[in-house]
Coordinates of C-alpha atoms in Angstrom, one line a residue:
Chain U
M122 CA 4.0 26.8 17.4
I123 CA 0.0 24.5 16.7
V124 CA -1.7 25.5 13.6
F125 CA -4.8 23.3 12.2
Q126 CA -5.1 24.5 8.6
G127 CA -9.3 23.2 6.7
V128 CA -9.6 20.6 9.1
S129 CA -12.2 18.0 8.4
K130 CA -12.5 14.2 10.1
I131 CA -15.2 11.9 9.3
Y132 CA -15.6 9.3 10.8
P133 CA -16.3 5.3 8.2
N134 CA -19.8 5.5 9.5
G135 CA -20.5 9.5 8.5
V136 CA -20.3 11.1 12.0
K137 CA -18.1 14.3 11.1
A138 CA -16.5 15.0 14.3
L139 CA -14.7 18.3 12.6
Q140 CA -15.6 20.9 9.4
G141 CA -12.7 22.8 8.3
V142 CA -11.3 23.6 11.8
N143 CA -9.3 26.8 11.1
L144 CA -6.9 27.7 14.7
H145 CA -3.6 28.9 15.3
I146 CA -2.2 27.9 18.9
S147 CA 1.2 30.6 19.6
P148 CA 4.5 29.1 21.7
G149 CA 3.5 29.5 25.6
E150 CA -0.2 30.2 24.8
F151 CA -2.8 28.6 27.2
V152 CA -6.0 27.9 25.4
F153 CA -9.1 26.3 25.8
I154 CA -11.2 24.2 24.0
V155 CA -15.0 24.5 25.1
G156 CA -18.3 22.9 23.6
P157 CA -20.0 20.4 23.9
T158 CA -19.9 16.2 24.5
G159 CA -19.9 15.2 21.0
A160 CA -18.3 18.6 19.4
G161 CA -14.9 17.4 18.7
K162 CA -12.8 18.5 21.5
S163 CA -11.3 15.0 21.7
T164 CA -10.7 14.8 18.0
L165 CA -9.1 18.1 17.5
L166 CA -6.5 16.9 20.8
R167 CA -5.5 13.4 19.3
M168 CA -4.9 15.0 16.1
I169 CA -2.2 16.7 17.3
Y170 CA -0.2 14.0 18.6
R171 CA -1.4 12.0 15.8
D172 CA -3.7 9.7 17.3
E173 CA -5.9 10.3 14.4
V174 CA -5.8 11.6 10.6
P175 CA -8.0 14.5 9.2
T176 CA -10.2 13.0 6.9
R177 CA -9.0 16.4 4.2
G178 CA -7.0 19.6 6.0
K179 CA -3.5 20.2 7.3
V180 CA -2.2 19.8 11.1
F181 CA 1.6 21.8 11.9
V182 CA 3.5 21.1 15.5
G183 CA 6.1 23.3 14.9
S184 CA 6.6 23.0 11.1
Q185 CA 6.3 19.9 11.1
D186 CA 3.1 18.8 9.1
V187 CA 2.0 15.5 11.0
T188 CA -0.9 14.5 8.6
R189 CA 2.4 13.0 6.1
L190 CA 4.3 12.2 9.5
P191 CA 5.9 8.7 9.0
S192 CA 4.9 6.6 11.4
R193 CA 7.8 5.3 12.6
Q194 CA 8.4 9.1 13.6
I195 CA 5.1 9.6 15.5
P196 CA 6.7 8.1 18.9
Y197 CA 9.6 11.1 18.7
L198 CA 6.3 13.8 17.9
R199 CA 4.6 12.2 21.1
R200 CA 7.5 13.1 23.5
R201 CA 7.4 16.6 22.4
I202 CA 3.9 16.5 23.5
G203 CA 2.3 15.5 27.0
V204 CA -1.3 14.3 27.3
V205 CA -3.2 14.5 30.1
F206 CA -6.2 12.2 30.5
Q207 CA -9.1 12.5 32.4
D208 CA -9.3 8.8 33.2
F209 CA -5.5 9.8 34.2
K210 CA -4.4 6.3 32.8
L211 CA -1.7 5.2 35.8
L212 CA -0.6 1.7 36.0
P213 CA -2.3 0.2 38.7
H214 CA 1.1 -1.7 40.2
K215 CA 3.2 0.9 39.5
T216 CA 4.1 3.7 42.6
A217 CA 4.1 7.2 41.8
W218 CA 7.6 7.0 41.1
E219 CA 7.6 4.2 38.8
N220 CA 3.9 5.7 37.1
V221 CA 6.8 8.8 35.8
A222 CA 9.3 6.7 35.5
F223 CA 8.3 4.5 33.1
A224 CA 7.5 7.1 30.6
L225 CA 11.5 7.3 30.6
H226 CA 12.2 3.4 30.6
V227 CA 10.5 2.3 27.7
T228 CA 12.4 5.7 25.9
G229 CA 15.5 4.2 26.0
A230 CA 16.2 7.6 28.8
P231 CA 20.0 7.7 29.8
E232 CA 19.5 5.7 33.2
E233 CA 21.4 7.4 35.1
E234 CA 19.3 11.0 34.0
I235 CA 15.9 8.5 35.5
P236 CA 16.4 8.9 39.0
R237 CA 16.9 13.2 38.7
R238 CA 14.7 13.8 35.9
V239 CA 11.3 11.4 38.0
G240 CA 12.1 14.0 41.2
R241 CA 11.7 16.6 38.9
A242 CA 8.6 15.7 37.4
L243 CA 7.3 15.1 40.4
A244 CA 8.5 18.8 42.5
V245 CA 6.9 20.3 39.7
V246 CA 3.6 18.8 40.4
G247 CA 4.4 19.3 44.5
L248 CA 3.8 16.0 44.9
L249 CA 8.1 14.0 45.4
D250 CA 6.3 13.2 49.2
K251 CA 3.7 10.5 48.1
A252 CA 6.5 9.0 45.7
L253 CA 6.0 5.5 46.4
S254 CA 2.8 5.5 46.7
F255 CA 0.8 4.0 44.5
P256 CA -2.3 4.8 42.8
H257 CA -5.2 3.3 45.0
Q258 CA -3.0 4.9 47.7
L259 CA -3.6 8.4 46.5
S260 CA -6.2 10.9 46.2
G261 CA -8.3 11.5 42.9
G262 CA -6.0 15.0 42.2
E263 CA -3.6 13.1 43.6
Q264 CA -3.4 11.0 40.3
Q265 CA -4.2 13.5 38.2
R266 CA -1.2 15.2 39.1
V267 CA 1.0 11.3 38.2
S268 CA -0.3 11.7 35.3
I269 CA 0.9 15.3 34.7
A270 CA 4.6 14.5 35.9
R271 CA 4.3 12.0 33.7
A272 CA 3.5 14.9 30.7
L273 CA 6.0 16.6 31.9
V274 CA 8.3 14.5 32.3
H275 CA 9.8 14.4 28.5
E276 CA 9.8 18.5 29.6
P277 CA 7.7 18.6 26.3
P278 CA 7.0 22.3 24.6
I279 CA 3.5 20.8 24.3
L280 CA 0.5 19.9 27.2
L281 CA -2.8 18.5 25.8
A282 CA -4.4 17.9 28.6
D283 CA -8.5 16.5 27.7
E284 CA -11.4 17.2 30.3
P285 CA -8.4 17.0 33.2
T286 CA -11.0 17.6 35.7
G287 CA -13.7 15.5 34.5
N288 CA -13.9 13.2 37.5
L289 CA -12.9 15.5 40.4
D290 CA -14.1 17.4 42.9
P291 CA -14.3 21.3 42.1
A292 CA -11.8 22.2 44.7
T293 CA -9.7 19.7 43.1
S294 CA -10.6 20.9 39.7
W295 CA -9.2 24.6 41.0
E296 CA -5.8 23.7 42.2
I297 CA -4.9 21.0 39.0
I298 CA -6.1 23.9 36.8
Q299 CA -4.0 26.4 38.8
L300 CA -1.3 23.8 38.4
L301 CA -1.7 24.1 34.1
A302 CA -1.6 27.7 34.9
A303 CA 1.7 28.2 36.6
I304 CA 3.3 25.2 33.7
N305 CA 2.1 27.6 31.5
R306 CA 3.8 30.6 32.9
R307 CA 7.1 28.4 32.6
G308 CA 7.0 28.6 28.9
T309 CA 4.9 25.8 28.1
T310 CA 1.8 25.6 25.5
V311 CA -1.2 24.3 26.9
V312 CA -4.1 23.4 25.1
V313 CA -7.3 21.6 27.5
T314 CA -10.4 20.9 27.0
T315 CA -13.0 20.8 29.0
H316 CA -16.9 21.3 30.9
N317 CA -15.6 22.9 33.5
K318 CA -17.6 26.7 33.5
I319 CA -16.8 28.0 36.9
I320 CA -12.8 27.4 35.8
V321 CA -13.2 28.7 32.2
D322 CA -15.0 31.7 33.6
M323 CA -12.6 32.3 36.7
L324 CA -8.6 31.7 34.4
R325 CA -10.1 34.2 31.4
K326 CA -7.7 32.8 29.0
R327 CA -8.1 32.6 25.1
V328 CA -11.1 30.5 24.4
V329 CA -12.0 28.0 20.9
E330 CA -15.7 27.3 21.2
L331 CA -16.7 24.5 19.4
S332 CA -20.7 23.3 18.2
E333 CA -21.3 20.1 16.3
G334 CA -17.5 19.7 14.5
M335 CA -17.0 23.9 13.9
V336 CA -15.6 26.7 15.7
V337 CA -17.8 28.9 16.8
R338 CA -16.2 31.4 18.4
D339 CA -12.2 32.1 19.3
Q340 CA -12.1 34.9 21.9
Q341 CA -9.0 35.9 24.0
H342 CA -9.5 36.4 28.0
G343 CA -13.2 34.6 27.3
L344 CA -16.1 32.8 29.4
Y345 CA -17.0 29.5 29.0
A346 CA -20.2 31.0 27.0
Q347 CA -20.5 33.3 24.7
E348 CA -20.9 37.1 27.0
G349 CA -24.0 39.3 26.6
Chain W
M199 CA 30.4 2.8 23.9
R200 CA 30.2 0.6 27.8
K201 CA 27.8 3.1 28.9
K202 CA 25.9 2.7 25.4
A203 CA 26.2 -1.5 25.1
R204 CA 25.2 -1.2 29.3
H205 CA 22.5 0.7 27.9
L206 CA 21.4 -1.8 25.4
W207 CA 21.7 -4.7 27.8
R208 CA 19.2 -3.5 30.7
T209 CA 16.2 -3.1 27.9
F210 CA 17.6 -7.0 26.1
W211 CA 16.5 -7.7 30.0
Y212 CA 13.3 -5.5 30.2
F213 CA 12.7 -7.3 27.2
C214 CA 13.2 -10.8 28.5
Q215 CA 11.0 -10.6 31.9
E216 CA 7.6 -8.9 30.0
A217 CA 7.7 -11.7 28.2
W218 CA 8.5 -15.2 30.4
L219 CA 6.1 -13.3 32.8
G220 CA 4.0 -13.5 29.9
L221 CA 4.0 -17.1 29.2
L222 CA 4.2 -17.7 33.5
R223 CA 0.6 -14.8 33.1
N224 CA -0.7 -16.9 30.0
G225 CA -0.4 -20.8 31.7
M226 CA -2.2 -23.5 30.2
M227 CA -2.2 -21.6 26.9
S228 CA 1.6 -21.2 26.9
V229 CA 1.6 -25.5 27.8
A230 CA -0.8 -25.5 25.2
A231 CA 1.3 -24.3 22.3
V232 CA 4.7 -25.8 23.1
L233 CA 2.4 -29.0 23.0
T234 CA 1.6 -28.5 19.8
G235 CA 4.5 -27.0 18.6
M236 CA 6.8 -30.1 20.3
V237 CA 4.4 -32.4 18.3
A238 CA 4.8 -30.7 15.1
L239 CA 8.6 -30.4 15.0
L240 CA 8.8 -33.8 16.3
I241 CA 6.8 -35.7 12.9
L242 CA 9.6 -32.8 11.1
G243 CA 12.4 -34.0 13.2
S244 CA 11.8 -37.7 12.5
S245 CA 11.1 -37.3 9.1
L246 CA 14.1 -35.4 8.5
L247 CA 16.4 -38.7 10.5
L248 CA 13.6 -41.5 7.9
Q249 CA 14.5 -38.6 4.7
A250 CA 18.1 -38.7 5.1
N251 CA 18.8 -42.0 5.5
L252 CA 16.4 -42.9 2.7
A253 CA 18.4 -41.0 0.7
Y254 CA 21.8 -42.1 1.8
L255 CA 20.9 -45.7 1.2
A256 CA 19.7 -45.0 -1.6
D257 CA 22.8 -43.3 -3.0
I258 CA 24.5 -46.1 -1.9
V259 CA 22.3 -48.7 -3.7
E260 CA 22.9 -46.6 -6.6
S261 CA 26.7 -46.5 -6.3
Q262 CA 26.3 -50.5 -6.5
V263 CA 23.6 -51.0 -9.0
E264 CA 25.2 -52.6 -11.7
I265 CA 23.6 -53.7 -15.0
V266 CA 23.5 -57.8 -15.6
A267 CA 23.3 -58.2 -19.7
Y268 CA 22.0 -62.5 -20.1
L269 CA 23.8 -63.8 -23.4
R270 CA 21.6 -66.0 -26.2
D271 CA 22.7 -69.6 -25.1
G272 CA 25.3 -71.2 -26.7
T273 CA 27.9 -68.5 -27.3
D274 CA 30.7 -69.8 -28.1
A275 CA 34.2 -68.5 -26.6
R276 CA 35.1 -66.1 -29.4
E277 CA 31.5 -64.1 -30.1
R278 CA 31.9 -64.5 -26.5
T279 CA 34.7 -62.3 -26.8
S280 CA 34.1 -59.6 -29.5
L281 CA 31.4 -59.2 -27.2
L282 CA 32.8 -58.7 -24.0
R283 CA 35.1 -56.1 -26.6
R284 CA 32.3 -54.3 -27.6
V285 CA 30.5 -54.0 -24.0
E286 CA 33.2 -52.7 -23.1
R287 CA 33.9 -49.4 -26.1
I288 CA 30.4 -48.1 -24.9
P289 CA 30.4 -45.0 -23.1
H290 CA 30.8 -44.8 -19.2
V291 CA 31.3 -48.6 -19.4
R292 CA 33.7 -48.9 -16.5
E293 CA 34.5 -52.2 -16.5
V294 CA 32.6 -56.0 -17.5
R295 CA 33.2 -59.2 -15.9
F296 CA 32.0 -62.4 -17.9
V297 CA 29.7 -64.7 -15.7
S298 CA 29.7 -68.3 -16.6
K299 CA 26.2 -70.3 -16.3
E300 CA 28.2 -72.5 -13.5
V301 CA 29.1 -69.8 -11.9
A302 CA 26.1 -67.7 -12.1
L303 CA 24.7 -71.6 -10.5
A304 CA 27.1 -71.9 -7.2
R305 CA 26.6 -68.5 -6.6
L306 CA 23.0 -69.1 -6.9
Q307 CA 24.1 -72.7 -4.2
E308 CA 25.4 -70.0 -1.7
S309 CA 22.5 -68.5 -1.2
F310 CA 20.4 -70.7 -0.4
K311 CA 23.0 -71.9 1.9
N312 CA 22.6 -75.7 3.1
R313 CA 18.9 -75.6 3.0
V314 CA 18.5 -76.9 -0.1
V315 CA 20.8 -78.5 -3.0
L316 CA 20.0 -77.4 -6.3
R317 CA 22.5 -80.0 -8.3
D318 CA 19.5 -82.9 -6.7
L319 CA 16.6 -80.8 -7.9
L320 CA 18.1 -79.4 -11.5
D321 CA 19.6 -82.0 -14.2
T322 CA 20.4 -79.1 -16.3
N323 CA 22.0 -76.0 -15.5
P324 CA 18.9 -73.2 -16.7
L325 CA 20.6 -69.9 -15.8
P326 CA 22.4 -69.0 -19.0
D327 CA 26.1 -67.0 -19.1
S328 CA 25.9 -63.6 -19.2
L329 CA 27.9 -59.5 -18.5
E330 CA 27.9 -58.1 -15.5
I331 CA 28.2 -54.4 -16.3
T332 CA 29.4 -52.4 -13.8
V333 CA 29.3 -47.7 -15.2
H334 CA 30.6 -45.0 -13.9
D335 CA 28.0 -42.6 -12.8
P336 CA 24.5 -44.8 -12.1
A337 CA 22.6 -41.9 -13.9
R338 CA 23.6 -43.4 -17.1
I339 CA 22.5 -46.8 -17.0
P340 CA 19.4 -46.1 -18.4
E341 CA 21.3 -44.4 -21.6
V342 CA 24.4 -48.3 -21.6
V343 CA 21.3 -50.1 -21.0
Q344 CA 20.3 -49.2 -24.3
E345 CA 23.4 -50.0 -26.0
V346 CA 23.7 -53.5 -24.8
R347 CA 20.7 -54.0 -25.9
R348 CA 21.7 -53.1 -29.5
V349 CA 25.2 -55.7 -29.2
P350 CA 24.0 -59.1 -31.2
G351 CA 24.5 -62.0 -28.7
V352 CA 22.6 -59.9 -25.6
E353 CA 19.2 -62.0 -25.1
E354 CA 18.3 -59.6 -22.1
V355 CA 18.7 -56.9 -19.9
T356 CA 18.1 -56.3 -16.4
Y357 CA 19.4 -54.0 -14.0
G358 CA 18.1 -52.6 -10.2
R359 CA 16.6 -49.7 -11.6
Q360 CA 13.4 -50.8 -9.6
V361 CA 15.4 -50.9 -6.2
I362 CA 16.0 -47.4 -6.6
D363 CA 12.6 -46.5 -7.9
R364 CA 11.2 -48.4 -5.1
L365 CA 13.5 -46.5 -2.5
L366 CA 13.1 -43.2 -4.9
A367 CA 9.1 -43.8 -3.8
L368 CA 9.4 -44.1 -0.4
T369 CA 11.5 -41.4 0.1
R370 CA 8.9 -39.4 -1.5
T371 CA 6.1 -41.0 0.7
V372 CA 7.7 -39.9 3.4
R373 CA 8.5 -36.7 2.6
F374 CA 5.2 -36.0 1.2
T375 CA 3.3 -37.6 4.5
S376 CA 5.2 -35.9 6.8
A377 CA 5.2 -32.5 4.8
L378 CA 1.7 -32.8 5.3
G379 CA 2.1 -33.8 9.7
V380 CA 4.1 -30.9 9.6
A381 CA 2.5 -28.3 8.5
L382 CA -1.4 -29.5 10.1
F383 CA 0.5 -29.2 14.0
A384 CA 2.3 -26.0 12.8
G385 CA -0.2 -24.6 11.8
V386 CA -2.6 -25.2 14.9
A387 CA 0.9 -24.7 16.8
M388 CA 0.8 -21.1 14.9
V389 CA -2.7 -20.7 15.9
I390 CA -2.5 -21.3 19.8
I391 CA 0.9 -18.7 19.7
V392 CA -1.2 -15.7 18.1
N393 CA -3.7 -16.1 20.7
T394 CA -1.3 -16.8 24.1
I395 CA 0.5 -14.1 22.4
H396 CA -2.8 -12.3 21.6
L397 CA -4.5 -12.7 25.3
T398 CA -0.3 -11.5 26.7
I399 CA -1.5 -7.8 24.7
L400 CA -5.0 -8.1 26.2
A401 CA -3.8 -8.2 29.5
R402 CA -0.8 -5.6 28.9
R403 CA -3.6 -3.2 26.9
Q404 CA -3.3 -0.9 29.1
E405 CA 0.5 -0.7 29.4
I406 CA 1.3 -0.4 25.9
E407 CA -1.9 2.7 25.5
I408 CA 0.5 4.5 27.7
M409 CA 4.1 3.3 25.8
K410 CA 1.8 4.7 22.7
L411 CA 1.1 7.6 24.5
V412 CA 4.9 9.1 25.9
G413 CA 6.3 8.0 22.8
A414 CA 7.3 4.7 22.9
T415 CA 8.9 3.2 19.2
N416 CA 6.9 0.5 17.7
W417 CA 9.5 -1.9 18.1
F418 CA 10.0 -1.3 21.9
I419 CA 6.7 -2.0 21.9
R420 CA 6.2 -5.1 20.1
W421 CA 10.0 -7.2 21.4
P422 CA 8.5 -8.6 24.8
F423 CA 5.8 -10.2 22.9
L424 CA 8.4 -11.0 19.7
L425 CA 10.2 -12.3 22.6
E426 CA 7.7 -14.3 24.4
G427 CA 6.5 -16.0 20.9
L428 CA 10.1 -17.0 20.2
L429 CA 10.4 -18.4 23.4
E430 CA 7.5 -21.5 23.0
G431 CA 9.6 -22.2 20.1
F432 CA 12.9 -22.8 21.7
L433 CA 11.1 -23.9 24.1
A434 CA 9.4 -27.0 22.2
A435 CA 12.2 -27.7 19.9
I436 CA 14.8 -28.2 22.9
P437 CA 12.9 -31.1 24.1
V438 CA 12.7 -32.3 21.0
I439 CA 16.1 -32.1 19.5
A440 CA 16.6 -34.0 22.8
F441 CA 14.3 -36.9 22.8
L442 CA 15.1 -37.6 18.8
S443 CA 19.0 -37.2 19.7
L444 CA 18.7 -40.3 22.5
A445 CA 16.5 -42.5 20.1
Y446 CA 18.5 -41.8 16.9
I447 CA 21.4 -42.3 19.1
V448 CA 20.1 -45.9 20.4
G449 CA 18.0 -47.1 17.7
V450 CA 21.7 -46.2 15.3
Y451 CA 23.2 -48.5 17.8
R452 CA 20.6 -51.3 17.7
L453 CA 19.7 -51.1 14.2
A454 CA 23.7 -52.2 13.7
T455 CA 24.0 -55.1 15.7
V456 CA 20.6 -56.5 14.7
I457 CA 21.6 -55.7 10.5
P458 CA 25.0 -55.2 10.1
F459 CA 24.9 -54.3 6.8
L460 CA 22.2 -51.5 6.4
P461 CA 23.8 -48.7 5.9
L462 CA 22.8 -46.2 8.5
L463 CA 23.8 -42.3 9.3
E464 CA 25.9 -41.8 11.6
P465 CA 25.1 -39.7 14.4
P466 CA 27.2 -36.8 14.7
A467 CA 26.3 -36.3 10.3
I468 CA 22.9 -35.5 10.6
L469 CA 21.6 -35.2 14.5
P470 CA 23.8 -31.2 14.0
R471 CA 21.6 -30.3 11.4
V472 CA 18.5 -31.5 11.9
A473 CA 18.7 -29.9 14.8
L474 CA 19.8 -26.5 13.6
V475 CA 16.3 -27.2 11.2
L476 CA 14.5 -28.6 14.1
V477 CA 15.4 -24.3 16.1
T478 CA 14.4 -22.6 13.5
T479 CA 11.7 -23.8 12.7
G480 CA 10.4 -23.9 15.8
A481 CA 11.6 -19.7 16.1
G482 CA 9.8 -19.1 12.9
M483 CA 6.1 -21.0 13.9
G484 CA 7.0 -18.4 17.8
I485 CA 8.4 -15.1 15.1
G486 CA 5.3 -16.2 13.1
G487 CA 2.7 -16.2 16.0
S488 CA 3.6 -13.4 17.5
L489 CA 4.2 -10.9 14.0
I490 CA 0.6 -11.7 12.9
S491 CA -0.5 -11.2 16.8
L492 CA 0.7 -8.3 16.9
H493 CA 0.2 -6.9 13.2
R494 CA -3.9 -7.7 14.1
F495 CA -3.5 -5.7 17.3
F496 CA -1.7 -2.6 16.0
H497 CA -3.3 -2.4 12.4
P498 CA -7.1 -3.4 12.7
K499 CA -8.9 -3.7 10.4
E500 CA -11.0 -0.2 9.6
P501 CA -14.9 -1.3 10.4
R502 CA -16.2 -1.2 7.1
A503 CA -19.6 1.4 7.2
R504 CA -22.5 0.6 8.5
D505 CA -26.2 1.9 7.8
P506 CA -28.4 2.0 10.7
L507 CA -29.6 -1.4 10.4
G508 CA -26.6 -2.6 11.2
R509 CA -26.3 -3.9 8.0
P510 CA -22.4 -3.1 5.4
R511 CA -22.8 0.6 3.5
R512 CA -23.0 0.1 0.0
K513 CA -21.3 3.0 -2.0
P514 CA -23.0 5.6 -2.7
I515 CA -25.7 5.6 -5.5
H516 CA -25.0 7.9 -7.9
P517 CA -27.3 10.9 -8.2
L518 CA -27.7 11.1 -12.2
G519 CA -27.6 7.3 -12.1
R520 CA -31.2 7.0 -9.8
L521 CA -32.4 9.8 -12.3
R522 CA -32.1 7.1 -15.3
V523 CA -33.3 4.7 -13.5
R524 CA -36.2 6.8 -13.5

């Protein structure tokens, strides 16, 4: 589903964000990417939805080498990948419903399908009752749920989350991770970067640890830090 | 099919709304862009009207140009006839008329009306006999003049070349100065449009980021900005067209009563063409400005590699090169 082959990224200012990363993520997996700030976690995610191109190496999504994707094909790749961020990236002057519908409007989805699909996405994240609230009327956890609903509204096979709990308190963080795990159980491949030790340790999913741009650990049912 | 059309229409409507919102959001900047655009288009439009009329005038004058061959004094009737025949045989000549010195004097007298009486001033007629020669094609005049000069008995040949040359020179000057003015103001208008669109892009940066994230195509993202630029171009063109049309119609009417013989292009013959040029130029300025702005936003220059002191980093020095220096 997602394959990194010898991927390196060196920024023009000389910073080496990734060095020779090899990674294979199968359909339906749940993967934590952990590591200190600046280890290259976000760069890794951004390469999957082609926000960043590696200096060397290849990145496959499905059977497609996204590093060689012509730029006019990028939007269609992104409709197959949902992305969630630490800062939610919601539009403040739109309601939860409108924020989710926005993703369909701007990709030219048929108008009559929009209500049904938005409703379903909001139901998945359990926020139908807050559909008409504006972001400032919602808690952080609720805002993150809206952004997850937006990421899911195209029903993508892949969901990426870049520090999704970075702005949330522990209890809410746990709820959000539970939600991501539930989405994963329905068959969506989920990749999460995080600093949150407790969550990683409780879930015991696959853990990929990055340090200075290199994969230093790739462990099934892993913990945040190396055992022993 | 109808569903598709409805969908396209709704998308287009969305773009228009966004463009209009962008225009309003930028307020004074949009006004400045439109006003500068208006100045550029006003210069362009008036210059086009002037040029078209000058060209029209030059055409008419050119078609009326005659060659006048003055004959040596004391040419008798027989010589005159053979001379006439010879000139008539020159290629491209349409008609040759003989004007005797008496007729010439009478014409001159007529042009003075009754303010001066030439008979009182002159005791002899100083004017020579002459031939008035018309040609089929004004462009052939120089050749014909050459030929006529070679005919014995012809003393001097003149033609209205100077008038035409001056008209053409005037047309060139008008064209050049107006081109300069248009370029200047169109340039300024473009710069302002680039900046207004840039402001709109910045104001909607978050929205654009999300649009790209959820897979909106680049053209979907660009359209509202292109339309905003286009709208500014149109808003500049429309009042200019209205103003110039009115001014031209009134001006032609006024001039026609004051100088009845001045040939002017009828408003319906010229105004639609000028309007078309103005609308396209306005649209071009607007779309051009938007495209520049969008290009700068979507393809920012990669920051150049810098060393820790912030100076642009030079190419890495080849290790062997360094060795060689030592």
